[in-house]
């Protein structure tokens, strides 16, 4: 019987045959170098507020989609890394024993605490720090049955971040990260050269994560799924203002380019302007102990 080896194995093996083993952690650092940290975009309450509106749409639909991918019970203790305004934390809190939400951005933390208060949740603890700065012994209430990081792996030293996640878990660790070019990155790439005179640099993909984990002696499971990206605006000015920091808009020329681009991309529906697309996301997970 013949077996088709996974893509990440093929790259690694070819590199070894050529006498050049890939340093996946260093590759991750190179691909994240020079990019704005995700948390920096969400310190502003205005931007965090719009994100908060989206995640609460349709009864926290995004968070409930994530919950279906996790192995949790009413006795579970959950650590949510990069919690945002509570995308996962809020809907899962009523289903588990405890949640600790780690979130570095001021704006996101403000909405997270607001949502916790509005829901009357008394089993959620908030840690207002970068994951890199979290002290497991002092800042957390672990160990946790489930540690999850959903599209929140912007740490340059990803190996150290993963080691800490693994140490904080007593059972499962779940990571959600792009498997290919995301819908929003594809949009950036379309006009990045026109805006900035250079090509857009895509971030690291799930193949980096898999190989870093493999090098740590962790052999994770992988599942792919399509994730919907949806933004809604009242008018074109609203859309331009929202996307300015994401496209690094600094002058009127760049703003005009962005405005023309959005006019072509936005679709009018029910009196709103909608930007919609799909991205391939990898669910990467492992269990620390197995009963044989």
CSV table of N, CA, C and O in Angstrom, one decimal, residues 48-156:
chain,number,residue,atom,x,y,z
A,48,UNK,N,-12.3,47.9,18.7
A,48,UNK,CA,-12.7,46.7,19.5
A,48,UNK,C,-14.3,46.6,19.6
A,48,UNK,O,-14.8,45.5,19.6
A,49,UNK,N,-14.9,47.8,19.6
A,49,UNK,CA,-16.4,47.8,19.7
A,49,UNK,C,-17.0,47.2,18.5
A,49,UNK,O,-18.0,46.5,18.5
A,50,UNK,N,-16.5,47.5,17.3
A,50,UNK,CA,-17.0,47.0,16.0
A,50,UNK,C,-16.8,45.4,16.0
A,50,UNK,O,-17.7,44.7,15.6
A,51,UNK,N,-15.6,45.0,16.5
A,51,UNK,CA,-15.3,43.6,16.5
A,51,UNK,C,-16.3,42.9,17.5
A,51,UNK,O,-16.8,41.8,17.2
A,52,UNK,N,-16.6,43.6,18.6
A,52,UNK,CA,-17.5,43.0,19.6
A,52,UNK,C,-18.9,42.8,19.0
A,52,UNK,O,-19.6,41.8,19.2
A,53,UNK,N,-19.3,43.8,18.2
A,53,UNK,CA,-20.7,43.7,17.5
A,53,UNK,C,-20.7,42.5,16.6
A,53,UNK,O,-21.7,41.8,16.6
A,54,UNK,N,-19.6,42.2,15.9
A,54,UNK,CA,-19.6,41.1,15.0
A,54,UNK,C,-19.7,39.8,15.7
A,54,UNK,O,-20.4,38.9,15.2
A,55,UNK,N,-18.9,39.6,16.7
A,55,UNK,CA,-18.8,38.3,17.4
A,55,UNK,C,-20.1,38.0,18.2
A,55,UNK,O,-20.5,36.8,18.4
A,56,UNK,N,-20.9,39.1,18.5
A,56,UNK,CA,-22.2,38.8,19.2
A,56,UNK,C,-23.3,38.6,18.3
A,56,UNK,O,-24.4,38.2,18.7
A,57,UNK,N,-23.1,38.7,16.9
A,57,UNK,CA,-24.1,38.5,15.9
A,57,UNK,C,-24.7,37.1,16.0
A,57,UNK,O,-23.9,36.1,16.2
A,58,UNK,N,-26.0,36.9,15.8
A,58,UNK,CA,-26.6,35.6,15.8
A,58,UNK,C,-26.3,34.8,17.0
A,58,UNK,O,-25.9,33.6,16.9
A,59,UNK,N,-26.4,35.4,18.2
A,59,UNK,CA,-26.3,34.7,19.5
A,59,UNK,C,-24.9,34.1,19.6
A,59,UNK,O,-24.7,32.9,19.9
A,60,UNK,N,-23.8,34.9,19.3
A,60,UNK,CA,-22.4,34.5,19.5
A,60,UNK,C,-22.1,33.3,18.6
A,60,UNK,O,-21.5,32.3,19.0
A,61,UNK,N,-22.5,33.4,17.3
A,61,UNK,CA,-22.4,32.3,16.4
A,61,UNK,C,-21.0,31.8,16.2
A,61,UNK,O,-20.7,30.6,16.2
A,62,UNK,N,-20.0,32.7,16.1
A,62,UNK,CA,-18.6,32.3,15.9
A,62,UNK,C,-18.1,31.5,17.1
A,62,UNK,O,-17.5,30.5,16.9
A,63,UNK,N,-18.4,32.0,18.3
A,63,UNK,CA,-18.0,31.3,19.5
A,63,UNK,C,-18.6,29.9,19.6
A,63,UNK,O,-18.0,28.9,20.0
A,64,UNK,N,-19.9,29.8,19.3
A,64,UNK,CA,-20.6,28.5,19.4
A,64,UNK,C,-20.1,27.6,18.3
A,64,UNK,O,-20.1,26.3,18.5
A,65,UNK,N,-19.6,28.1,17.2
A,65,UNK,CA,-19.0,27.2,16.2
A,65,UNK,C,-17.7,26.6,16.7
A,65,UNK,O,-17.4,25.4,16.5
A,66,UNK,N,-16.9,27.4,17.4
A,66,UNK,CA,-15.7,26.9,18.1
A,66,UNK,C,-16.0,25.9,19.1
A,66,UNK,O,-15.2,24.9,19.2
A,67,UNK,N,-17.0,26.1,19.9
A,67,UNK,CA,-17.3,25.2,21.0
A,67,UNK,C,-17.5,23.8,20.5
A,67,UNK,O,-17.1,22.8,21.1
A,68,UNK,N,-18.1,23.6,19.3
A,68,UNK,CA,-18.4,22.3,18.8
A,68,UNK,C,-17.1,21.6,18.5
A,68,UNK,O,-17.1,20.3,18.3
A,69,UNK,N,-16.0,22.3,18.4
A,69,UNK,CA,-14.7,21.6,18.1
A,69,UNK,C,-13.9,21.2,19.3
A,69,UNK,O,-12.8,20.7,19.2
A,70,UNK,N,-14.5,21.6,20.5
A,70,UNK,CA,-13.7,21.3,21.7
A,70,UNK,C,-14.3,20.2,22.6
A,70,UNK,O,-15.5,20.0,22.5
A,71,UNK,N,-13.5,19.5,23.3
A,71,UNK,CA,-13.9,18.4,24.2
A,71,UNK,C,-14.1,19.0,25.6
A,71,UNK,O,-13.2,19.1,26.4
A,72,UNK,N,-15.3,19.5,25.9
A,72,UNK,CA,-15.6,20.1,27.2
A,72,UNK,C,-16.8,19.5,27.8
A,72,UNK,O,-17.7,18.9,27.1
A,73,UNK,N,-16.8,19.5,29.2
A,73,UNK,CA,-18.0,19.1,29.9
A,73,UNK,C,-18.3,20.2,31.0
A,73,UNK,O,-17.6,21.2,31.1
A,74,UNK,N,-19.3,20.0,31.8
A,74,UNK,CA,-19.7,20.9,32.9
A,74,UNK,C,-18.6,21.0,33.9
A,74,UNK,O,-18.5,22.0,34.7
A,75,UNK,N,-17.7,20.0,34.0
A,75,UNK,CA,-16.6,20.0,34.9
A,75,UNK,C,-15.3,20.7,34.4
A,75,UNK,O,-14.3,20.8,35.1
A,76,UNK,N,-15.3,21.0,33.1
A,76,UNK,CA,-14.1,21.5,32.5
A,76,UNK,C,-13.6,22.9,33.0
A,76,UNK,O,-14.5,23.8,33.2
A,77,UNK,N,-12.3,23.0,33.0
A,77,UNK,CA,-11.7,24.3,33.3
A,77,UNK,C,-11.0,24.7,32.0
A,77,UNK,O,-10.1,24.0,31.5
A,78,UNK,N,-11.3,25.9,31.5
A,78,UNK,CA,-10.8,26.3,30.1
A,78,UNK,C,-10.0,27.5,30.2
A,78,UNK,O,-10.3,28.5,31.0
A,79,UNK,N,-8.9,27.5,29.5
A,79,UNK,CA,-8.0,28.7,29.3
A,79,UNK,C,-8.1,29.2,27.9
A,79,UNK,O,-7.8,28.5,26.9
A,80,UNK,N,-8.6,30.4,27.7
A,80,UNK,CA,-8.8,31.0,26.4
A,80,UNK,C,-7.8,32.1,26.2
A,80,UNK,O,-7.8,33.2,26.8
A,81,UNK,N,-6.8,31.8,25.3
A,81,UNK,CA,-5.7,32.7,25.0
A,81,UNK,C,-6.0,33.6,23.8
A,81,UNK,O,-6.3,33.2,22.7
A,82,UNK,N,-6.0,35.0,24.1
A,82,UNK,CA,-6.4,35.9,23.0
A,82,UNK,C,-7.9,35.9,22.9
A,82,UNK,O,-8.4,35.8,21.8
A,83,UNK,N,-8.5,36.2,24.0
A,83,UNK,CA,-10.0,36.0,24.2
A,83,UNK,C,-10.8,37.1,23.4
A,83,UNK,O,-12.0,36.9,23.2
A,84,UNK,N,-10.1,38.2,23.1
A,84,UNK,CA,-10.9,39.3,22.5
A,84,UNK,C,-12.0,39.8,23.4
A,84,UNK,O,-11.8,39.8,24.6
A,85,UNK,N,-13.2,40.1,22.9
A,85,UNK,CA,-14.3,40.6,23.7
A,85,UNK,C,-15.1,39.4,24.3
A,85,UNK,O,-16.1,39.6,24.9
A,86,UNK,N,-14.5,38.2,24.1
A,86,UNK,CA,-15.2,37.0,24.7
A,86,UNK,C,-15.8,36.1,23.6
A,86,UNK,O,-16.8,35.4,23.9
A,87,UNK,N,-15.3,36.1,22.4
A,87,UNK,CA,-15.8,35.3,21.3
A,87,UNK,C,-16.1,33.9,21.7
A,87,UNK,O,-17.2,33.4,21.5
A,88,UNK,N,-15.2,33.3,22.4
A,88,UNK,CA,-15.4,31.9,23.0
A,88,UNK,C,-15.8,31.9,24.4
A,88,UNK,O,-16.7,31.2,24.9
A,89,UNK,N,-15.1,32.8,25.2
A,89,UNK,CA,-15.3,32.8,26.7
A,89,UNK,C,-16.8,33.0,27.1
A,89,UNK,O,-17.2,32.3,27.9
A,90,UNK,N,-17.5,33.9,26.5
A,90,UNK,CA,-18.9,34.2,26.9
A,90,UNK,C,-19.8,33.0,26.6
A,90,UNK,O,-20.5,32.6,27.5
A,91,UNK,N,-19.9,32.5,25.4
A,91,UNK,CA,-20.8,31.4,25.2
A,91,UNK,C,-20.4,30.1,25.9
A,91,UNK,O,-21.3,29.3,26.3
A,92,UNK,N,-19.1,29.9,26.2
A,92,UNK,CA,-18.7,28.6,26.8
A,92,UNK,C,-18.8,28.7,28.3
A,92,UNK,O,-18.9,27.6,29.0
A,93,UNK,N,-18.8,29.9,28.9
A,93,UNK,CA,-18.8,30.0,30.3
A,93,UNK,C,-20.0,29.3,31.0
A,93,UNK,O,-19.8,28.7,32.1
A,94,UNK,N,-21.1,29.3,30.4
A,94,UNK,CA,-22.3,28.7,31.0
A,94,UNK,C,-22.3,27.2,30.8
A,94,UNK,O,-23.2,26.5,31.4
A,95,UNK,N,-21.3,26.7,30.1
A,95,UNK,CA,-21.3,25.3,29.8
A,95,UNK,C,-20.1,24.5,30.5
A,95,UNK,O,-20.0,23.3,30.5
A,96,UNK,N,-19.3,25.3,31.2
A,96,UNK,CA,-18.1,24.7,31.9
A,96,UNK,C,-18.0,25.2,33.3
A,96,UNK,O,-18.7,26.1,33.7
A,97,UNK,N,-17.1,24.6,34.1
A,97,UNK,CA,-16.9,25.0,35.5
A,97,UNK,C,-16.2,26.4,35.6
A,97,UNK,O,-16.6,27.2,36.4
A,98,UNK,N,-15.2,26.6,34.8
A,98,UNK,CA,-14.4,27.9,34.9
A,98,UNK,C,-13.7,28.2,33.6
A,98,UNK,O,-13.4,27.3,32.8
A,99,UNK,N,-13.6,29.5,33.3
A,99,UNK,CA,-12.8,30.0,32.2
A,99,UNK,C,-11.9,31.1,32.7
A,99,UNK,O,-12.3,32.0,33.4
A,100,UNK,N,-10.6,31.0,32.2
A,100,UNK,CA,-9.7,32.1,32.4
A,100,UNK,C,-9.4,32.7,31.0
A,100,UNK,O,-9.0,32.0,30.1
A,101,UNK,N,-9.7,34.0,30.8
A,101,UNK,CA,-9.5,34.7,29.5
A,101,UNK,C,-8.3,35.6,29.6
A,101,UNK,O,-8.2,36.5,30.4
A,102,UNK,N,-7.3,35.3,28.7
A,102,UNK,CA,-6.1,36.1,28.6
A,102,UNK,C,-6.3,37.0,27.4
A,102,UNK,O,-6.5,36.5,26.3
A,103,UNK,N,-6.2,38.3,27.6
A,103,UNK,CA,-6.3,39.3,26.5
A,103,UNK,C,-5.4,40.5,26.8
A,103,UNK,O,-5.6,41.1,27.8
A,104,UNK,N,-4.5,40.8,25.8
A,104,UNK,CA,-3.6,41.9,26.0
A,104,UNK,C,-4.1,43.3,25.7
A,104,UNK,O,-3.7,44.3,26.2
A,105,UNK,N,-5.1,43.4,24.7
A,105,UNK,CA,-5.5,44.7,24.2
A,105,UNK,C,-6.5,45.4,25.1
A,105,UNK,O,-7.5,44.8,25.6
A,106,UNK,N,-6.3,46.7,25.4
A,106,UNK,CA,-7.1,47.5,26.3
A,106,UNK,C,-8.6,47.5,25.8
A,106,UNK,O,-9.5,47.3,26.6
A,107,UNK,N,-8.8,47.8,24.5
A,107,UNK,CA,-10.2,47.9,24.0
A,107,UNK,C,-10.9,46.6,24.1
A,107,UNK,O,-12.1,46.5,24.6
A,108,UNK,N,-10.3,45.5,23.8
A,108,UNK,CA,-10.9,44.2,23.8
A,108,UNK,C,-11.2,43.8,25.3
A,108,UNK,O,-12.3,43.2,25.6
A,109,UNK,N,-10.3,44.1,26.2
A,109,UNK,CA,-10.5,43.7,27.6
A,109,UNK,C,-11.7,44.5,28.2
A,109,UNK,O,-12.4,44.0,29.0
A,110,UNK,N,-11.8,45.8,27.7
A,110,UNK,CA,-13.0,46.6,28.2
A,110,UNK,C,-14.3,45.9,27.8
A,110,UNK,O,-15.2,45.8,28.7
A,111,UNK,N,-14.4,45.5,26.6
A,111,UNK,CA,-15.6,44.8,26.1
A,111,UNK,C,-15.8,43.4,26.7
A,111,UNK,O,-16.9,43.0,27.0
A,112,UNK,N,-14.7,42.7,26.9
A,112,UNK,CA,-14.8,41.4,27.6
A,112,UNK,C,-15.4,41.5,29.0
A,112,UNK,O,-16.3,40.8,29.3
A,113,UNK,N,-14.9,42.5,29.8
A,113,UNK,CA,-15.4,42.7,31.1
A,113,UNK,C,-16.9,43.1,31.1
A,113,UNK,O,-17.7,42.7,31.9
A,114,UNK,N,-17.2,44.0,30.1
A,114,UNK,CA,-18.6,44.5,29.9
A,114,UNK,C,-19.5,43.3,29.6
A,114,UNK,O,-20.6,43.2,30.2
A,115,UNK,N,-19.1,42.4,28.7
A,115,UNK,CA,-19.9,41.3,28.4
A,115,UNK,C,-20.1,40.3,29.5
A,115,UNK,O,-21.2,39.7,29.7
A,116,UNK,N,-19.0,40.1,30.3
A,116,UNK,CA,-19.1,39.2,31.5
A,116,UNK,C,-20.1,39.8,32.5
A,116,UNK,O,-20.9,39.0,33.0
A,117,UNK,N,-20.0,41.1,32.7
A,117,UNK,CA,-21.0,41.7,33.6
A,117,UNK,C,-22.4,41.6,33.2
A,117,UNK,O,-23.3,41.3,33.9
A,118,UNK,N,-22.6,41.9,31.9
A,118,UNK,CA,-24.0,41.9,31.3
A,118,UNK,C,-24.6,40.5,31.4
A,118,UNK,O,-25.8,40.3,31.6
A,119,UNK,N,-23.8,39.5,31.3
A,119,UNK,CA,-24.2,38.1,31.3
A,119,UNK,C,-24.3,37.6,32.8
A,119,UNK,O,-24.9,36.5,33.0
A,120,UNK,N,-23.8,38.3,33.7
A,120,UNK,CA,-23.8,37.9,35.1
A,120,UNK,C,-23.0,36.7,35.4
A,120,UNK,O,-23.3,35.9,36.3
A,121,UNK,N,-21.9,36.6,34.7
A,121,UNK,CA,-21.0,35.4,34.8
A,121,UNK,C,-20.1,35.5,36.0
A,121,UNK,O,-19.5,36.6,36.2
A,122,UNK,N,-20.1,34.5,36.9
A,122,UNK,CA,-19.2,34.6,38.1
A,122,UNK,C,-18.1,33.5,38.0
A,122,UNK,O,-17.4,33.2,39.0
A,123,UNK,N,-17.9,32.9,36.9
A,123,UNK,CA,-16.9,31.8,36.8
A,123,UNK,C,-15.8,32.1,35.7
A,123,UNK,O,-15.2,31.2,35.2
A,124,UNK,N,-15.7,33.4,35.5
A,124,UNK,CA,-14.7,33.9,34.5
A,124,UNK,C,-13.6,34.8,35.2
A,124,UNK,O,-14.0,35.7,35.8
A,125,UNK,N,-12.4,34.5,35.0
A,125,UNK,CA,-11.3,35.3,35.4
A,125,UNK,C,-10.6,35.9,34.2
A,125,UNK,O,-10.4,35.2,33.2
A,126,UNK,N,-10.2,37.2,34.3
A,126,UNK,CA,-9.5,37.9,33.2
A,126,UNK,C,-8.1,38.2,33.6
A,126,UNK,O,-7.8,38.6,34.7
A,127,UNK,N,-7.2,38.0,32.6
A,127,UNK,CA,-5.8,38.3,32.7
A,127,UNK,C,-5.4,39.2,31.6
A,127,UNK,O,-5.4,38.9,30.4
A,128,UNK,N,-5.1,40.5,32.0
A,128,UNK,CA,-4.9,41.5,31.0
A,128,UNK,C,-3.4,41.6,30.7
A,128,UNK,O,-2.7,42.5,31.1
A,129,UNK,N,-2.9,40.6,30.0
A,129,UNK,CA,-1.5,40.5,29.6
A,129,UNK,C,-1.3,39.9,28.3
A,129,UNK,O,-2.2,39.1,27.8
A,130,UNK,N,-0.1,40.1,27.7
A,130,UNK,CA,0.3,39.2,26.5
A,130,UNK,C,0.6,37.8,27.1
A,130,UNK,O,1.0,37.7,28.2
A,131,UNK,N,0.3,36.9,26.2
A,131,UNK,CA,0.6,35.5,26.6
A,131,UNK,C,2.1,35.3,27.0
A,131,UNK,O,2.4,34.6,27.9
A,132,UNK,N,3.0,36.0,26.3
A,132,UNK,CA,4.4,35.9,26.6
A,132,UNK,C,4.7,36.4,28.0
A,132,UNK,O,5.7,35.9,28.6
A,133,UNK,N,3.9,37.3,28.5
A,133,UNK,CA,4.2,37.9,29.9
A,133,UNK,C,3.4,37.2,31.0
A,133,UNK,O,3.6,37.5,32.2
A,134,UNK,N,2.6,36.2,30.6
A,134,UNK,CA,1.8,35.5,31.7
A,134,UNK,C,2.7,34.5,32.4
A,134,UNK,O,3.5,33.8,31.8
A,135,UNK,N,2.6,34.6,33.7
A,135,UNK,CA,3.3,33.6,34.6
A,135,UNK,C,2.3,32.6,35.0
A,135,UNK,O,1.3,32.9,35.7
A,136,UNK,N,2.6,31.4,34.6
A,136,UNK,CA,1.6,30.3,34.8
A,136,UNK,C,1.3,30.1,36.3
A,136,UNK,O,0.1,29.9,36.7
A,137,UNK,N,2.3,30.2,37.1
A,137,UNK,CA,2.1,30.0,38.5
A,137,UNK,C,1.4,31.1,39.2
A,137,UNK,O,0.6,30.9,40.1
A,138,UNK,N,1.7,32.4,38.8
A,138,UNK,CA,1.1,33.5,39.5
A,138,UNK,C,-0.2,34.1,38.9
A,138,UNK,O,-1.0,34.6,39.6
A,139,UNK,N,-0.3,34.0,37.6
A,139,UNK,CA,-1.4,34.7,36.9
A,139,UNK,C,-2.6,33.8,36.6
A,139,UNK,O,-3.7,34.3,36.4
A,140,UNK,N,-2.4,32.5,36.6
A,140,UNK,CA,-3.4,31.6,36.1
A,140,UNK,C,-3.9,30.7,37.3
A,140,UNK,O,-3.3,30.6,38.4
A,141,UNK,N,-5.1,30.1,37.1
A,141,UNK,CA,-5.7,29.3,38.1
A,141,UNK,C,-5.8,27.9,37.6
A,141,UNK,O,-6.8,27.2,37.7
A,142,UNK,N,-4.7,27.4,37.0
A,142,UNK,CA,-4.6,26.1,36.4
A,142,UNK,C,-4.3,25.0,37.3
A,142,UNK,O,-4.3,25.2,38.6
A,143,UNK,N,-4.1,23.8,36.8
A,143,UNK,CA,-4.1,23.5,35.4
A,143,UNK,C,-5.5,23.5,34.8
A,143,UNK,O,-6.5,23.4,35.5
A,144,UNK,N,-5.5,23.5,33.4
A,144,UNK,CA,-6.7,23.6,32.7
A,144,UNK,C,-7.0,22.3,31.9
A,144,UNK,O,-6.0,21.7,31.3
A,145,UNK,N,-8.2,21.9,31.8
A,145,UNK,CA,-8.6,20.7,31.0
A,145,UNK,C,-8.4,21.0,29.5
A,145,UNK,O,-8.1,20.1,28.7
A,146,UNK,N,-8.8,22.3,29.2
A,146,UNK,CA,-8.7,22.7,27.8
A,146,UNK,C,-8.0,24.0,27.7
A,146,UNK,O,-8.4,25.0,28.4
A,147,UNK,N,-7.0,24.1,26.9
A,147,UNK,CA,-6.3,25.4,26.5
A,147,UNK,C,-6.6,25.6,25.0
A,147,UNK,O,-6.4,24.7,24.2
A,148,UNK,N,-7.1,26.8,24.7
A,148,UNK,CA,-7.4,27.1,23.3
A,148,UNK,C,-6.9,28.5,22.9
A,148,UNK,O,-6.9,29.4,23.7
A,149,UNK,N,-6.4,28.5,21.7
A,149,UNK,CA,-5.9,29.8,21.1
A,149,UNK,C,-6.5,29.9,19.7
A,149,UNK,O,-6.0,29.1,18.8
A,150,UNK,N,-7.5,30.7,19.5
A,150,UNK,CA,-8.1,30.8,18.2
A,150,UNK,C,-7.7,32.1,17.4
A,150,UNK,O,-8.1,33.2,17.8
A,151,UNK,N,-6.9,31.9,16.4
A,151,UNK,CA,-6.4,33.0,15.5
A,151,UNK,C,-5.8,34.1,16.4
A,151,UNK,O,-5.9,35.3,16.1
A,152,UNK,N,-5.0,33.6,17.4
A,152,UNK,CA,-4.4,34.6,18.3
A,152,UNK,C,-2.9,34.2,18.5
A,152,UNK,O,-2.4,34.4,19.6
A,153,UNK,N,-2.3,33.6,17.5
A,153,UNK,CA,-0.9,33.2,17.7
A,153,UNK,C,0.1,34.2,17.0
A,153,UNK,O,0.9,33.8,16.2
A,154,UNK,N,0.0,35.4,17.4
A,154,UNK,CA,0.9,36.5,16.9
A,154,UNK,C,2.2,36.6,17.6
A,154,UNK,O,2.9,37.5,17.4
A,155,UNK,N,2.5,35.6,18.5
A,155,UNK,CA,3.8,35.7,19.2
A,155,UNK,C,5.0,35.4,18.3
A,155,UNK,O,5.0,34.3,17.7
A,156,UNK,N,6.0,36.2,18.3
A,156,UNK,CA,7.2,35.9,17.5
A,156,UNK,C,7.9,34.7,17.9
A,156,UNK,O,8.3,33.9,17.0
